C-alpha cells in the first residue's frame, strides 16, 4: 500500500450550515515545513454588487535568531531549508 505524500494538495468545500447558502473553499497546498515555511491565506469575496475582492495574507515564522534551534520558528525554517538543500544535492 502506498503511503500518503506530505506534498498532497487538497480542496474541500466547507458549508456553514445546512441550507444557509454560505461557506468557503478550503485549499491546502504544500505543508508549512517545506522551505520557506510560510502560510498563505487567500480570500475571494463576493461584494454583492457585481464586483469581487481578493485578500491575500502571508504569515512567516518569528525566527529572529535562526541559529537558535530552541526557537520553534527557527527550527521550522532550518528543517525546511535542509529539505530543500537535500533536493539540490
PDB file of C-alpha atoms in Angstrom:
ATOM      1  CA  UNK A   1       0.000   0.000   0.000  1.00  0.00           C
ATOM      2  CA  UNK A   2       1.327   3.399  -0.943  1.00  0.00           C
ATOM      3  CA  UNK A   3       1.749   5.951   1.840  1.00  0.00           C
ATOM      4  CA  UNK A   4       0.202   9.379   1.672  1.00  0.00           C
ATOM      5  CA  UNK A   5       2.552  12.081   0.408  1.00  0.00           C
ATOM      6  CA  UNK A   6       3.187  15.108   2.611  1.00  0.00           C
ATOM      7  CA  UNK A   7       3.009  17.233  -0.535  1.00  0.00           C
ATOM      8  CA  UNK A   8      -0.589  16.444  -1.475  1.00  0.00           C
ATOM      9  CA  UNK A   9      -2.866  19.326  -2.377  1.00  0.00           C
ATOM     10  CA  UNK A  10      -6.477  19.234  -1.181  1.00  0.00           C
ATOM     11  CA  UNK A  11      -9.565  21.303  -1.972  1.00  0.00           C
ATOM     12  CA  UNK A  12     -12.606  20.924   0.284  1.00  0.00           C
ATOM     13  CA  UNK A  13     -15.957  22.750   0.369  1.00  0.00           C
ATOM     14  CA  UNK A  14     -16.822  23.888   3.903  1.00  0.00           C
ATOM     15  CA  UNK A  15     -20.531  24.693   4.330  1.00  0.00           C
ATOM     16  CA  UNK A  16     -21.515  26.988   7.219  1.00  0.00           C
ATOM     17  CA  UNK A  17     -24.835  25.284   7.931  1.00  0.00           C
ATOM     18  CA  UNK A  18     -27.305  23.139   6.054  1.00  0.00           C
ATOM     19  CA  UNK A  19     -29.471  25.347   3.852  1.00  0.00           C
ATOM     20  CA  UNK A  20     -27.556  28.528   4.778  1.00  0.00           C
ATOM     21  CA  UNK A  21     -26.107  29.011   1.300  1.00  0.00           C
ATOM     22  CA  UNK A  22     -22.867  30.102   2.956  1.00  0.00           C
ATOM     23  CA  UNK A  23     -19.481  28.505   3.032  1.00  0.00           C
ATOM     24  CA  UNK A  24     -15.997  28.608   1.612  1.00  0.00           C
ATOM     25  CA  UNK A  25     -13.445  26.522  -0.220  1.00  0.00           C
ATOM     26  CA  UNK A  26     -10.529  25.315   1.895  1.00  0.00           C
ATOM     27  CA  UNK A  27      -7.450  24.917  -0.308  1.00  0.00           C
ATOM     28  CA  UNK A  28      -4.435  23.184   1.258  1.00  0.00           C
ATOM     29  CA  UNK A  29      -1.132  23.154  -0.590  1.00  0.00           C
ATOM     30  CA  UNK A  30       2.408  22.190   0.370  1.00  0.00           C
ATOM     31  CA  UNK A  31       2.914  21.988   4.126  1.00  0.00           C
ATOM     32  CA  UNK A  32       4.493  24.776   6.137  1.00  0.00           C
ATOM     33  CA  UNK A  33       7.575  22.613   6.796  1.00  0.00           C
ATOM     34  CA  UNK A  34       8.697  22.975   3.177  1.00  0.00           C
ATOM     35  CA  UNK A  35      11.104  25.902   2.612  1.00  0.00           C
ATOM     36  CA  UNK A  36      10.457  28.825   3.026  1.00  0.00           C
ATOM     37  CA  UNK A  37       7.913  27.698   5.646  1.00  0.00           C
ATOM     38  CA  UNK A  38       5.211  30.281   5.081  1.00  0.00           C
ATOM     39  CA  UNK A  39       1.454  30.095   5.479  1.00  0.00           C
ATOM     40  CA  UNK A  40      -0.747  31.875   2.980  1.00  0.00           C
ATOM     41  CA  UNK A  41      -4.397  32.814   3.199  1.00  0.00           C
ATOM     42  CA  UNK A  42      -6.273  33.738   0.015  1.00  0.00           C
ATOM     43  CA  UNK A  43      -9.794  35.096   0.463  1.00  0.00           C
ATOM     44  CA  UNK A  44     -12.050  35.637  -2.550  1.00  0.00           C
ATOM     45  CA  UNK A  45     -15.094  37.687  -1.605  1.00  0.00           C
ATOM     46  CA  UNK A  46     -18.330  38.425  -3.472  1.00  0.00           C
ATOM     47  CA  UNK A  47     -19.049  42.103  -2.761  1.00  0.00           C
ATOM     48  CA  UNK A  48     -22.699  41.529  -3.770  1.00  0.00           C
ATOM     49  CA  UNK A  49     -22.881  44.383  -6.264  1.00  0.00           C
ATOM     50  CA  UNK A  50     -21.290  42.795  -9.319  1.00  0.00           C
ATOM     51  CA  UNK A  51     -17.696  43.013  -8.102  1.00  0.00           C
ATOM     52  CA  UNK A  52     -15.349  40.845  -6.117  1.00  0.00           C
ATOM     53  CA  UNK A  53     -12.294  41.305  -3.945  1.00  0.00           C
ATOM     54  CA  UNK A  54      -9.202  39.201  -3.345  1.00  0.00           C
ATOM     55  CA  UNK A  55      -7.447  39.487   0.024  1.00  0.00           C
ATOM     56  CA  UNK A  56      -4.008  37.917   0.485  1.00  0.00           C
ATOM     57  CA  UNK A  57      -2.285  37.291   3.828  1.00  0.00           C
ATOM     58  CA  UNK A  58       1.232  35.886   4.236  1.00  0.00           C
ATOM     59  CA  UNK A  59       2.473  34.557   7.574  1.00  0.00           C
ATOM     60  CA  UNK A  60       6.126  33.911   8.414  1.00  0.00           C
ATOM     61  CA  UNK A  61       7.590  32.176  11.437  1.00  0.00           C
ATOM     62  CA  UNK A  62       9.016  34.543  14.016  1.00  0.00           C
ATOM     63  CA  UNK A  63      12.654  33.471  13.907  1.00  0.00           C
ATOM     64  CA  UNK A  64      14.853  36.456  14.662  1.00  0.00           C
ATOM     65  CA  UNK A  65      17.833  34.268  15.572  1.00  0.00           C
ATOM     66  CA  UNK A  66      17.853  31.434  13.042  1.00  0.00           C
ATOM     67  CA  UNK A  67      20.883  29.841  14.728  1.00  0.00           C
ATOM     68  CA  UNK A  68      18.941  29.271  17.981  1.00  0.00           C
ATOM     69  CA  UNK A  69      17.182  25.976  17.226  1.00  0.00           C
ATOM     70  CA  UNK A  70      15.422  26.167  20.597  1.00  0.00           C
ATOM     71  CA  UNK A  71      13.131  28.700  18.900  1.00  0.00           C
ATOM     72  CA  UNK A  72      10.281  26.842  17.144  1.00  0.00           C
ATOM     73  CA  UNK A  73      10.230  29.297  14.225  1.00  0.00           C
ATOM     74  CA  UNK A  74      13.978  28.901  13.683  1.00  0.00           C
ATOM     75  CA  UNK A  75      13.681  25.113  13.914  1.00  0.00           C
ATOM     76  CA  UNK A  76      10.921  25.130  11.270  1.00  0.00           C
ATOM     77  CA  UNK A  77      12.953  27.283   8.893  1.00  0.00           C
ATOM     78  CA  UNK A  78      16.050  25.138   9.421  1.00  0.00           C
ATOM     79  CA  UNK A  79      14.128  21.908   8.739  1.00  0.00           C
ATOM     80  CA  UNK A  80      12.554  23.343   5.587  1.00  0.00           C
ATOM     81  CA  UNK A  81      15.878  24.648   4.331  1.00  0.00           C
ATOM     82  CA  UNK A  82      17.604  21.311   4.971  1.00  0.00           C
ATOM     83  CA  UNK A  83      14.861  19.534   2.992  1.00  0.00           C
ATOM     84  CA  UNK A  84      15.264  21.966   0.074  1.00  0.00           C
ATOM     85  CA  UNK A  85      19.060  21.659   0.202  1.00  0.00           C
ATOM     86  CA  UNK A  86      18.894  17.845   0.010  1.00  0.00           C
ATOM     87  CA  UNK A  87      16.830  18.094  -3.201  1.00  0.00           C
ATOM     88  CA  UNK A  88      19.596  20.107  -4.874  1.00  0.00           C
ATOM     89  CA  UNK A  89      22.489  17.826  -3.938  1.00  0.00           C
TER      90      UNK A  89
END
